């Protein structure tokens, strides 16, 4: 295993989901449907496809349904997970964040259960369809912190961590000097915004310990990454898939429509293949829920 293998994927899922009320009064936003799946399935699939050994899901007491949902993915109960290159699947463990202190705090809560080496953070609200975003990033990752990036409109900068670029692009990798969390349009240092995929050096935990509350009174991962940039390289990665923001009604609907199109296409292709071959489909892989 190389030093840059990503063994742990952290999935923060303790947020309130206020942009998706009223459904989120009683249902975790991560369990809302995206056509034939739920939001969280895409995150788990991406982590499995990356070859992670451990998935750490951050929940709160109000979101225990997530734990119950994933418990059904125990061996022999794997209805839909796919793309597990090792064939044995990661273990899934749960960490509690019962105070809404922000994304940086959620990541810090996982310090003791993160396996050695660089690790990933995957925000499940951000579904990326197409090539596995974390796997694409991992294939280019060398050191420091890498964050998925996409271009956003001037009117959208206040919804994203915005990159301050700092050097010449190399392929899909843009060197970064720092980030600003959700700046108003006039204060945005570039038009590149962060999407919820991060590959982080474990040094970030020490930085997070010393990161004061920032935007919205929360401990911002963006601020910690900026501080860490004085010590380790920061890179924004222009991923090739399509990102849907499933934290709001429009994004959730768009993701469902895109998923419906993908399923219909898969069904049509599978239909053609069965018509031409009698080879049985490969069995689904199981993952262990702990
Ligand atoms: C978080 C991050 C932000 C990032 C965004 C991507 O914000 O803090 O930097 O651009 O995810 O979705 P949130 O949307 O959780 O408030």
PDB file of C-alpha atoms and ligand atoms in Angstrom:
ATOM      1  CA  UNK A   1       0.000   0.000   0.000  1.00  0.00           C
ATOM      2  CA  UNK A   2       1.487   3.379  -0.973  1.00  0.00           C
ATOM      3  CA  UNK A   3       1.808   6.231   1.530  1.00  0.00           C
ATOM      4  CA  UNK A   4      -0.916   8.183  -0.232  1.00  0.00           C
ATOM      5  CA  UNK A   5      -3.590   5.456  -0.040  1.00  0.00           C
ATOM      6  CA  UNK A   6      -6.816   6.852   1.375  1.00  0.00           C
ATOM      7  CA  UNK A   7      -7.900   4.355   4.041  1.00  0.00           C
ATOM      8  CA  UNK A   8     -10.608   6.394   5.808  1.00  0.00           C
ATOM      9  CA  UNK A   9     -13.558   8.342   4.411  1.00  0.00           C
ATOM     10  CA  UNK A  10     -15.390  10.637   6.832  1.00  0.00           C
ATOM     11  CA  UNK A  11     -19.016  11.395   5.977  1.00  0.00           C
ATOM     12  CA  UNK A  12     -20.383  14.283   8.078  1.00  0.00           C
ATOM     13  CA  UNK A  13     -24.135  13.750   8.442  1.00  0.00           C
ATOM     14  CA  UNK A  14     -25.091  15.523  11.659  1.00  0.00           C
ATOM     15  CA  UNK A  15     -26.436  18.721  10.038  1.00  0.00           C
ATOM     16  CA  UNK A  16     -30.048  19.868  10.479  1.00  0.00           C
ATOM     17  CA  UNK A  17     -31.066  20.063   6.815  1.00  0.00           C
ATOM     18  CA  UNK A  18     -32.919  23.348   7.285  1.00  0.00           C
ATOM     19  CA  UNK A  19     -32.981  24.043   3.547  1.00  0.00           C
ATOM     20  CA  UNK A  20     -35.048  20.867   3.070  1.00  0.00           C
ATOM     21  CA  UNK A  21     -37.775  21.521   5.625  1.00  0.00           C
ATOM     22  CA  UNK A  22     -40.434  20.283   6.231  1.00  0.00           C
ATOM     23  CA  UNK A  23     -39.271  16.740   5.305  1.00  0.00           C
ATOM     24  CA  UNK A  24     -36.173  17.120   7.493  1.00  0.00           C
ATOM     25  CA  UNK A  25     -38.285  17.755  10.600  1.00  0.00           C
ATOM     26  CA  UNK A  26     -38.467  13.958  10.916  1.00  0.00           C
ATOM     27  CA  UNK A  27     -36.281  12.497   8.151  1.00  0.00           C
ATOM     28  CA  UNK A  28     -32.509  12.877   7.859  1.00  0.00           C
ATOM     29  CA  UNK A  29     -31.735  14.722   4.626  1.00  0.00           C
ATOM     30  CA  UNK A  30     -29.229  11.977   3.825  1.00  0.00           C
ATOM     31  CA  UNK A  31     -32.121   9.477   3.676  1.00  0.00           C
ATOM     32  CA  UNK A  32     -34.281  11.430   1.238  1.00  0.00           C
ATOM     33  CA  UNK A  33     -34.844   9.685  -2.090  1.00  0.00           C
ATOM     34  CA  UNK A  34     -32.945  10.377  -5.289  1.00  0.00           C
ATOM     35  CA  UNK A  35     -35.177   8.393  -7.671  1.00  0.00           C
ATOM     36  CA  UNK A  36     -34.378   4.738  -6.743  1.00  0.00           C
ATOM     37  CA  UNK A  37     -31.703   5.392  -4.087  1.00  0.00           C
ATOM     38  CA  UNK A  38     -31.265   7.683  -1.095  1.00  0.00           C
ATOM     39  CA  UNK A  39     -28.770  10.555  -0.894  1.00  0.00           C
ATOM     40  CA  UNK A  40     -26.437   8.628   1.432  1.00  0.00           C
ATOM     41  CA  UNK A  41     -26.118   5.644  -0.944  1.00  0.00           C
ATOM     42  CA  UNK A  42     -24.146   7.772  -3.385  1.00  0.00           C
ATOM     43  CA  UNK A  43     -21.647   8.720  -0.679  1.00  0.00           C
ATOM     44  CA  UNK A  44     -21.219   5.121   0.483  1.00  0.00           C
ATOM     45  CA  UNK A  45     -20.805   3.909  -3.092  1.00  0.00           C
ATOM     46  CA  UNK A  46     -18.150   6.530  -3.782  1.00  0.00           C
ATOM     47  CA  UNK A  47     -16.194   5.552  -0.652  1.00  0.00           C
ATOM     48  CA  UNK A  48     -16.501   1.861  -1.516  1.00  0.00           C
ATOM     49  CA  UNK A  49     -15.389   2.573  -5.093  1.00  0.00           C
ATOM     50  CA  UNK A  50     -12.365   4.425  -3.727  1.00  0.00           C
ATOM     51  CA  UNK A  51     -11.361   1.250  -1.862  1.00  0.00           C
ATOM     52  CA  UNK A  52     -11.650   2.780   1.628  1.00  0.00           C
ATOM     53  CA  UNK A  53     -11.081   0.426   4.567  1.00  0.00           C
ATOM     54  CA  UNK A  54     -13.185   2.452   6.983  1.00  0.00           C
ATOM     55  CA  UNK A  55     -16.146   4.796   6.594  1.00  0.00           C
ATOM     56  CA  UNK A  56     -16.814   7.065   9.554  1.00  0.00           C
ATOM     57  CA  UNK A  57     -20.311   8.547   9.541  1.00  0.00           C
ATOM     58  CA  UNK A  58     -20.797  11.553  11.821  1.00  0.00           C
ATOM     59  CA  UNK A  59     -24.350  11.670  13.194  1.00  0.00           C
ATOM     60  CA  UNK A  60     -26.245  13.352  16.006  1.00  0.00           C
ATOM     61  CA  UNK A  61     -28.749  11.846  18.435  1.00  0.00           C
ATOM     62  CA  UNK A  62     -31.545  13.172  16.208  1.00  0.00           C
ATOM     63  CA  UNK A  63     -30.218  11.220  13.220  1.00  0.00           C
ATOM     64  CA  UNK A  64     -29.960   7.655  14.482  1.00  0.00           C
ATOM     65  CA  UNK A  65     -32.086   6.539  11.528  1.00  0.00           C
ATOM     66  CA  UNK A  66     -28.890   6.773   9.487  1.00  0.00           C
ATOM     67  CA  UNK A  67     -27.319   4.124  11.703  1.00  0.00           C
ATOM     68  CA  UNK A  68     -30.386   1.913  11.336  1.00  0.00           C
ATOM     69  CA  UNK A  69     -30.344   2.380   7.571  1.00  0.00           C
ATOM     70  CA  UNK A  70     -26.698   1.380   7.235  1.00  0.00           C
ATOM     71  CA  UNK A  71     -27.129  -1.585   9.593  1.00  0.00           C
ATOM     72  CA  UNK A  72     -29.186  -3.174   6.828  1.00  0.00           C
ATOM     73  CA  UNK A  73     -26.040  -3.241   4.727  1.00  0.00           C
ATOM     74  CA  UNK A  74     -24.546  -6.003   6.873  1.00  0.00           C
ATOM     75  CA  UNK A  75     -23.110  -9.052   5.015  1.00  0.00           C
ATOM     76  CA  UNK A  76     -25.796 -10.767   3.024  1.00  0.00           C
ATOM     77  CA  UNK A  77     -28.027  -7.676   3.066  1.00  0.00           C
ATOM     78  CA  UNK A  78     -26.428  -5.661   0.356  1.00  0.00           C
ATOM     79  CA  UNK A  79     -29.148  -4.738  -2.087  1.00  0.00           C
ATOM     80  CA  UNK A  80     -27.461  -2.009  -3.982  1.00  0.00           C
ATOM     81  CA  UNK A  81     -23.876  -1.122  -3.091  1.00  0.00           C
ATOM     82  CA  UNK A  82     -21.568  -1.368  -6.056  1.00  0.00           C
ATOM     83  CA  UNK A  83     -18.043  -0.694  -7.258  1.00  0.00           C
ATOM     84  CA  UNK A  84     -16.062  -2.349  -4.433  1.00  0.00           C
ATOM     85  CA  UNK A  85     -12.640  -3.040  -6.008  1.00  0.00           C
ATOM     86  CA  UNK A  86     -11.372  -5.141  -3.088  1.00  0.00           C
ATOM     87  CA  UNK A  87     -14.497  -7.275  -2.911  1.00  0.00           C
ATOM     88  CA  UNK A  88     -14.744  -7.191   0.898  1.00  0.00           C
ATOM     89  CA  UNK A  89     -15.998  -3.670   1.576  1.00  0.00           C
ATOM     90  CA  UNK A  90     -15.115  -1.189   4.326  1.00  0.00           C
ATOM     91  CA  UNK A  91     -16.263  -1.277   7.940  1.00  0.00           C
ATOM     92  CA  UNK A  92     -18.711   1.484   8.841  1.00  0.00           C
ATOM     93  CA  UNK A  93     -18.451   3.175  12.204  1.00  0.00           C
ATOM     94  CA  UNK A  94     -20.402   6.049  13.749  1.00  0.00           C
ATOM     95  CA  UNK A  95     -19.198   9.092  15.636  1.00  0.00           C
ATOM     96  CA  UNK A  96     -21.533  11.489  17.456  1.00  0.00           C
ATOM     97  CA  UNK A  97     -21.455  15.252  17.059  1.00  0.00           C
ATOM     98  CA  UNK A  98     -24.239  16.460  19.282  1.00  0.00           C
ATOM     99  CA  UNK A  99     -23.368  20.156  19.194  1.00  0.00           C
ATOM    100  CA  UNK A 100     -23.785  22.041  15.897  1.00  0.00           C
ATOM    101  CA  UNK A 101     -20.262  23.454  15.928  1.00  0.00           C
ATOM    102  CA  UNK A 102     -19.560  23.151  12.209  1.00  0.00           C
ATOM    103  CA  UNK A 103     -17.820  21.018   9.597  1.00  0.00           C
ATOM    104  CA  UNK A 104     -14.353  21.561  11.071  1.00  0.00           C
ATOM    105  CA  UNK A 105     -15.583  20.318  14.441  1.00  0.00           C
ATOM    106  CA  UNK A 106     -17.294  17.305  12.819  1.00  0.00           C
ATOM    107  CA  UNK A 107     -13.978  16.299  11.224  1.00  0.00           C
ATOM    108  CA  UNK A 108     -12.116  16.833  14.490  1.00  0.00           C
ATOM    109  CA  UNK A 109     -14.579  14.499  16.266  1.00  0.00           C
ATOM    110  CA  UNK A 110     -13.212  11.696  14.020  1.00  0.00           C
ATOM    111  CA  UNK A 111      -9.560  12.110  14.970  1.00  0.00           C
ATOM    112  CA  UNK A 112      -9.315   8.959  17.106  1.00  0.00           C
ATOM    113  CA  UNK A 113     -10.993   6.681  14.565  1.00  0.00           C
ATOM    114  CA  UNK A 114      -9.168   7.869  11.441  1.00  0.00           C
ATOM    115  CA  UNK A 115      -6.651   5.317  10.168  1.00  0.00           C
ATOM    116  CA  UNK A 116      -3.040   6.479   9.609  1.00  0.00           C
ATOM    117  CA  UNK A 117      -2.188   8.432   6.461  1.00  0.00           C
ATOM    118  CA  UNK A 118      -4.190  10.912   4.406  1.00  0.00           C
ATOM    119  CA  UNK A 119      -7.956  10.613   4.694  1.00  0.00           C
ATOM    120  CA  UNK A 120     -10.997  11.855   2.786  1.00  0.00           C
ATOM    121  CA  UNK A 121     -14.000  13.923   3.796  1.00  0.00           C
ATOM    122  CA  UNK A 122     -17.113  13.482   1.674  1.00  0.00           C
ATOM    123  CA  UNK A 123     -20.124  15.767   2.173  1.00  0.00           C
ATOM    124  CA  UNK A 124     -23.122  13.605   1.236  1.00  0.00           C
ATOM    125  CA  UNK A 125     -25.269  16.600   0.159  1.00  0.00           C
ATOM    126  CA  UNK A 126     -22.941  16.999  -2.789  1.00  0.00           C
ATOM    127  CA  UNK A 127     -23.689  14.111  -5.119  1.00  0.00           C
ATOM    128  CA  UNK A 128     -21.181  13.875  -7.950  1.00  0.00           C
ATOM    129  CA  UNK A 129     -22.461  11.755 -10.830  1.00  0.00           C
ATOM    130  CA  UNK A 130     -20.066  10.388 -13.440  1.00  0.00           C
ATOM    131  CA  UNK A 131     -16.508   9.285 -12.648  1.00  0.00           C
ATOM    132  CA  UNK A 132     -15.880   8.571  -8.937  1.00  0.00           C
ATOM    133  CA  UNK A 133     -14.786  12.010  -7.689  1.00  0.00           C
ATOM    134  CA  UNK A 134     -12.666  10.867  -4.725  1.00  0.00           C
ATOM    135  CA  UNK A 135     -10.957   8.175  -6.814  1.00  0.00           C
ATOM    136  CA  UNK A 136     -10.166  10.754  -9.467  1.00  0.00           C
ATOM    137  CA  UNK A 137      -8.665  13.027  -6.798  1.00  0.00           C
ATOM    138  CA  UNK A 138      -6.741  10.199  -5.133  1.00  0.00           C
ATOM    139  CA  UNK A 139      -5.113   9.326  -8.457  1.00  0.00           C
ATOM    140  CA  UNK A 140      -3.562  12.825  -8.566  1.00  0.00           C
ATOM    141  CA  UNK A 141      -2.939  13.328  -4.850  1.00  0.00           C
ATOM    142  CA  UNK A 142       0.665  13.590  -3.690  1.00  0.00           C
ATOM    143  CA  UNK A 143       0.683  15.472  -0.375  1.00  0.00           C
ATOM    144  CA  UNK A 144      -0.923  18.295   1.614  1.00  0.00           C
ATOM    145  CA  UNK A 145      -4.623  19.013   1.146  1.00  0.00           C
ATOM    146  CA  UNK A 146      -6.636  18.573  -2.049  1.00  0.00           C
ATOM    147  CA  UNK A 147     -10.168  19.955  -2.407  1.00  0.00           C
ATOM    148  CA  UNK A 148     -12.633  19.369  -5.249  1.00  0.00           C
ATOM    149  CA  UNK A 149     -13.392  22.554  -7.178  1.00  0.00           C
ATOM    150  CA  UNK A 150     -15.861  23.857  -9.711  1.00  0.00           C
ATOM    151  CA  UNK A 151     -16.570  27.241 -11.218  1.00  0.00           C
ATOM    152  CA  UNK A 152     -19.480  29.121  -9.679  1.00  0.00           C
ATOM    153  CA  UNK A 153     -21.345  32.253 -10.745  1.00  0.00           C
ATOM    154  CA  UNK A 154     -20.729  35.597  -8.973  1.00  0.00           C
ATOM    155  CA  UNK A 155     -24.161  35.387  -7.351  1.00  0.00           C
ATOM    156  CA  UNK A 156     -23.266  31.979  -5.835  1.00  0.00           C
ATOM    157  CA  UNK A 157     -19.987  32.745  -4.049  1.00  0.00           C
ATOM    158  CA  UNK A 158     -21.777  33.203  -0.708  1.00  0.00           C
ATOM    159  CA  UNK A 159     -22.743  29.493  -0.783  1.00  0.00           C
ATOM    160  CA  UNK A 160     -19.211  28.088  -1.105  1.00  0.00           C
ATOM    161  CA  UNK A 161     -15.691  28.125   0.218  1.00  0.00           C
ATOM    162  CA  UNK A 162     -13.946  30.132  -2.518  1.00  0.00           C
ATOM    163  CA  UNK A 163     -10.330  29.493  -3.507  1.00  0.00           C
ATOM    164  CA  UNK A 164      -7.595  32.098  -3.617  1.00  0.00           C
ATOM    165  CA  UNK A 165      -5.519  30.678  -6.458  1.00  0.00           C
ATOM    166  CA  UNK A 166      -1.755  30.748  -6.197  1.00  0.00           C
ATOM    167  CA  UNK A 167       0.136  29.416  -9.195  1.00  0.00           C
ATOM    168  CA  UNK A 168      -0.016  27.864 -12.624  1.00  0.00           C
ATOM    169  CA  UNK A 169      -2.509  25.024 -13.195  1.00  0.00           C
ATOM    170  CA  UNK A 170      -1.109  21.555 -13.859  1.00  0.00           C
ATOM    171  CA  UNK A 171      -3.750  19.495 -15.650  1.00  0.00           C
ATOM    172  CA  UNK A 172      -6.806  19.408 -13.391  1.00  0.00           C
ATOM    173  CA  UNK A 173      -4.815  20.624 -10.367  1.00  0.00           C
ATOM    174  CA  UNK A 174      -4.823  24.315  -9.414  1.00  0.00           C
ATOM    175  CA  UNK A 175      -2.341  25.455  -6.755  1.00  0.00           C
ATOM    176  CA  UNK A 176      -4.153  27.327  -3.980  1.00  0.00           C
ATOM    177  CA  UNK A 177      -2.909  30.041  -1.612  1.00  0.00           C
ATOM    178  CA  UNK A 178      -5.946  29.973   0.689  1.00  0.00           C
ATOM    179  CA  UNK A 179      -9.741  29.901   0.906  1.00  0.00           C
ATOM    180  CA  UNK A 180     -12.504  32.225   2.065  1.00  0.00           C
ATOM    181  CA  UNK A 181     -15.710  30.710   3.447  1.00  0.00           C
ATOM    182  CA  UNK A 182     -18.853  31.993   1.701  1.00  0.00           C
ATOM    183  CA  UNK A 183     -17.693  35.500   0.721  1.00  0.00           C
ATOM    184  CA  UNK A 184     -20.087  38.025  -0.756  1.00  0.00           C
ATOM    185  CA  UNK A 185     -19.548  38.416  -4.520  1.00  0.00           C
ATOM    186  CA  UNK A 186     -17.383  41.526  -4.265  1.00  0.00           C
ATOM    187  CA  UNK A 187     -15.015  39.812  -1.832  1.00  0.00           C
ATOM    188  CA  UNK A 188     -14.600  36.473  -3.643  1.00  0.00           C
ATOM    189  CA  UNK A 189     -10.917  35.879  -4.510  1.00  0.00           C
ATOM    190  CA  UNK A 190     -11.761  33.714  -7.575  1.00  0.00           C
ATOM    191  CA  UNK A 191     -14.684  32.046  -9.317  1.00  0.00           C
ATOM    192  CA  UNK A 192     -13.665  28.557  -8.110  1.00  0.00           C
ATOM    193  CA  UNK A 193     -15.748  27.149  -5.251  1.00  0.00           C
ATOM    194  CA  UNK A 194     -15.149  24.087  -3.080  1.00  0.00           C
ATOM    195  CA  UNK A 195     -17.318  21.010  -3.587  1.00  0.00           C
ATOM    196  CA  UNK A 196     -17.649  18.587  -0.687  1.00  0.00           C
ATOM    197  CA  UNK A 197     -14.702  16.293  -1.400  1.00  0.00           C
ATOM    198  CA  UNK A 198     -11.449  16.727   0.490  1.00  0.00           C
ATOM    199  CA  UNK A 199      -8.278  14.669   0.775  1.00  0.00           C
ATOM    200  CA  UNK A 200      -6.504  15.857   3.885  1.00  0.00           C
ATOM    201  CA  UNK A 201      -3.166  15.283   5.547  1.00  0.00           C
ATOM    202  CA  UNK A 202      -3.707  14.263   9.207  1.00  0.00           C
ATOM    203  CA  UNK A 203      -1.834  17.409  10.283  1.00  0.00           C
ATOM    204  CA  UNK A 204      -5.216  19.121   9.791  1.00  0.00           C
ATOM    205  CA  UNK A 205      -6.357  17.688  13.145  1.00  0.00           C
ATOM    206  CA  UNK A 206      -3.758  19.747  15.029  1.00  0.00           C
ATOM    207  CA  UNK A 207      -4.769  22.824  13.046  1.00  0.00           C
ATOM    208  CA  UNK A 208      -8.472  22.217  13.758  1.00  0.00           C
ATOM    209  CA  UNK A 209      -7.730  21.997  17.491  1.00  0.00           C
ATOM    210  CA  UNK A 210      -6.567  25.611  17.229  1.00  0.00           C
ATOM    211  CA  UNK A 211      -9.132  26.967  14.767  1.00  0.00           C
ATOM    212  CA  UNK A 212     -11.451  29.576  16.252  1.00  0.00           C
ATOM    213  CA  UNK A 213     -15.113  29.784  15.178  1.00  0.00           C
ATOM    214  CA  UNK A 214     -15.490  31.582  11.886  1.00  0.00           C
ATOM    215  CA  UNK A 215     -18.371  32.209   9.493  1.00  0.00           C
ATOM    216  CA  UNK A 216     -21.739  31.556  11.158  1.00  0.00           C
ATOM    217  CA  UNK A 217     -20.039  31.010  14.530  1.00  0.00           C
ATOM    218  CA  UNK A 218     -18.915  27.524  13.388  1.00  0.00           C
ATOM    219  CA  UNK A 219     -15.466  25.921  13.222  1.00  0.00           C
ATOM    220  CA  UNK A 220     -14.853  26.059   9.488  1.00  0.00           C
ATOM    221  CA  UNK A 221     -12.778  23.419   7.695  1.00  0.00           C
ATOM    222  CA  UNK A 222     -12.068  26.151   5.129  1.00  0.00           C
ATOM    223  CA  UNK A 223     -10.277  28.267   7.769  1.00  0.00           C
ATOM    224  CA  UNK A 224      -8.194  25.329   8.987  1.00  0.00           C
ATOM    225  CA  UNK A 225      -7.161  24.469   5.421  1.00  0.00           C
ATOM    226  CA  UNK A 226      -6.112  28.077   4.839  1.00  0.00           C
ATOM    227  CA  UNK A 227      -3.971  28.064   8.005  1.00  0.00           C
ATOM    228  CA  UNK A 228      -2.487  24.682   7.060  1.00  0.00           C
ATOM    229  CA  UNK A 229      -1.516  26.133   3.688  1.00  0.00           C
ATOM    230  CA  UNK A 230       1.403  27.895   5.406  1.00  0.00           C
ATOM    231  CA  UNK A 231       2.912  24.466   6.083  1.00  0.00           C
ATOM    232  CA  UNK A 232       1.686  22.019   3.401  1.00  0.00           C
ATOM    233  CA  UNK A 233       0.648  22.409  -0.272  1.00  0.00           C
ATOM    234  CA  UNK A 234      -3.005  23.132  -1.104  1.00  0.00           C
ATOM    235  CA  UNK A 235      -4.496  22.034  -4.412  1.00  0.00           C
ATOM    236  CA  UNK A 236      -7.952  22.574  -5.914  1.00  0.00           C
ATOM    237  CA  UNK A 237      -8.957  19.693  -8.191  1.00  0.00           C
ATOM    238  CA  UNK A 238     -11.272  20.254 -11.161  1.00  0.00           C
ATOM    239  CA  UNK A 239     -13.237  16.985 -11.117  1.00  0.00           C
ATOM    240  CA  UNK A 240     -14.900  15.733 -14.273  1.00  0.00           C
ATOM    241  CA  UNK A 241     -18.317  14.565 -12.983  1.00  0.00           C
ATOM    242  CA  UNK A 242     -21.530  16.544 -12.500  1.00  0.00           C
ATOM    243  CA  UNK A 243     -22.266  17.827  -9.014  1.00  0.00           C
ATOM    244  CA  UNK A 244     -25.785  18.165  -7.618  1.00  0.00           C
ATOM    245  CA  UNK A 245     -26.388  20.121  -4.403  1.00  0.00           C
ATOM    246  CA  UNK A 246     -28.887  17.828  -2.693  1.00  0.00           C
ATOM    247  CA  UNK A 247     -29.144  20.134   0.305  1.00  0.00           C
ATOM    248  CA  UNK A 248     -31.898  22.115  -1.417  1.00  0.00           C
ATOM    249  CA  UNK A 249     -35.137  21.249  -3.210  1.00  0.00           C
ATOM    250  CA  UNK A 250     -34.011  22.164  -6.730  1.00  0.00           C
ATOM    251  CA  UNK A 251     -30.729  20.260  -6.463  1.00  0.00           C
ATOM    252  CA  UNK A 252     -32.453  17.171  -5.051  1.00  0.00           C
ATOM    253  CA  UNK A 253     -34.955  17.195  -7.905  1.00  0.00           C
ATOM    254  CA  UNK A 254     -32.224  17.679 -10.536  1.00  0.00           C
ATOM    255  CA  UNK A 255     -30.256  14.768  -9.033  1.00  0.00           C
ATOM    256  CA  UNK A 256     -33.344  12.537  -9.165  1.00  0.00           C
ATOM    257  CA  UNK A 257     -33.954  13.385 -12.824  1.00  0.00           C
ATOM    258  CA  UNK A 258     -30.287  12.729 -13.688  1.00  0.00           C
ATOM    259  CA  UNK A 259     -30.383   9.438 -11.781  1.00  0.00           C
ATOM    260  CA  UNK A 260     -33.569   8.402 -13.600  1.00  0.00           C
ATOM    261  CA  UNK A 261     -31.862   9.035 -16.950  1.00  0.00           C
ATOM    262  CA  UNK A 262     -28.788   7.041 -15.868  1.00  0.00           C
ATOM    263  CA  UNK A 263     -30.907   4.098 -14.675  1.00  0.00           C
ATOM    264  CA  UNK A 264     -32.915   4.064 -17.891  1.00  0.00           C
ATOM    265  CA  UNK A 265     -29.732   4.072 -19.926  1.00  0.00           C
ATOM    266  CA  UNK A 266     -28.208   1.263 -17.805  1.00  0.00           C
ATOM    267  CA  UNK A 267     -31.411  -0.763 -18.186  1.00  0.00           C
ATOM    268  CA  UNK A 268     -31.415  -0.281 -21.937  1.00  0.00           C
ATOM    269  CA  UNK A 269     -27.740  -1.312 -22.221  1.00  0.00           C
ATOM    270  CA  UNK A 270     -28.250  -4.324 -19.907  1.00  0.00           C
ATOM    271  CA  UNK A 271     -31.279  -5.348 -21.981  1.00  0.00           C
ATOM    272  CA  UNK A 272     -29.210  -5.304 -25.158  1.00  0.00           C
ATOM    273  CA  UNK A 273     -26.398  -7.280 -23.500  1.00  0.00           C
ATOM    274  CA  UNK A 274     -28.728 -10.010 -22.182  1.00  0.00           C
ATOM    275  CA  UNK A 275     -30.226 -10.284 -25.619  1.00  0.00           C
ATOM    276  CA  UNK A 276     -26.717 -11.052 -26.967  1.00  0.00           C
ATOM    277  CA  UNK A 277     -25.278 -13.181 -24.139  1.00  0.00           C
ATOM    278  CA  UNK A 278     -26.367 -15.732 -21.567  1.00  0.00           C
ATOM    279  CA  UNK A 279     -23.647 -14.725 -19.006  1.00  0.00           C
ATOM    280  CA  UNK A 280     -25.228 -14.268 -15.524  1.00  0.00           C
ATOM    281  CA  UNK A 281     -24.778 -10.916 -13.702  1.00  0.00           C
ATOM    282  CA  UNK A 282     -21.957 -10.671 -11.093  1.00  0.00           C
ATOM    283  CA  UNK A 283     -23.134 -10.961  -7.442  1.00  0.00           C
ATOM    284  CA  UNK A 284     -23.323  -7.773  -5.353  1.00  0.00           C
ATOM    285  CA  UNK A 285     -20.560  -7.250  -2.751  1.00  0.00           C
ATOM    286  CA  UNK A 286     -21.325  -6.971   0.942  1.00  0.00           C
ATOM    287  CA  UNK A 287     -19.994  -4.436   3.410  1.00  0.00           C
ATOM    288  CA  UNK A 288     -19.711  -4.762   7.176  1.00  0.00           C
ATOM    289  CA  UNK A 289     -21.705  -2.391   9.356  1.00  0.00           C
ATOM    290  CA  UNK A 290     -20.132  -2.014  12.811  1.00  0.00           C
TER     291      UNK A 290
HETATM  292  C1  LIG B   1     -19.626  23.371   2.993  1.00  0.00           C
HETATM  293  C2  LIG B   1     -18.268  24.062   3.090  1.00  0.00           C
HETATM  294  C3  LIG B   1     -18.067  24.988   1.887  1.00  0.00           C
HETATM  295  C4  LIG B   1     -18.220  24.179   0.609  1.00  0.00           C
HETATM  296  C5  LIG B   1     -19.599  23.507   0.578  1.00  0.00           C
HETATM  297  C6  LIG B   1     -19.739  22.598  -0.634  1.00  0.00           C
HETATM  298  O1  LIG B   1     -20.644  24.344   3.178  1.00  0.00           O
HETATM  299  O2  LIG B   1     -18.203  24.785   4.303  1.00  0.00           O
HETATM  300  O3  LIG B   1     -16.774  25.539   1.953  1.00  0.00           O
HETATM  301  O4  LIG B   1     -18.057  25.019  -0.516  1.00  0.00           O
HETATM  302  O5  LIG B   1     -19.782  22.702   1.753  1.00  0.00           O
HETATM  303  O6  LIG B   1     -21.012  22.051  -0.686  1.00  0.00           O
HETATM  304  P1  LIG B   1     -22.183  23.943   3.470  1.00  0.00           P
HETATM  305  O7  LIG B   1     -22.855  23.868   2.141  1.00  0.00           O
HETATM  306  O8  LIG B   1     -22.167  22.622   4.192  1.00  0.00           O
HETATM  307  O9  LIG B   1     -22.703  25.048   4.303  1.00  0.00           O
END
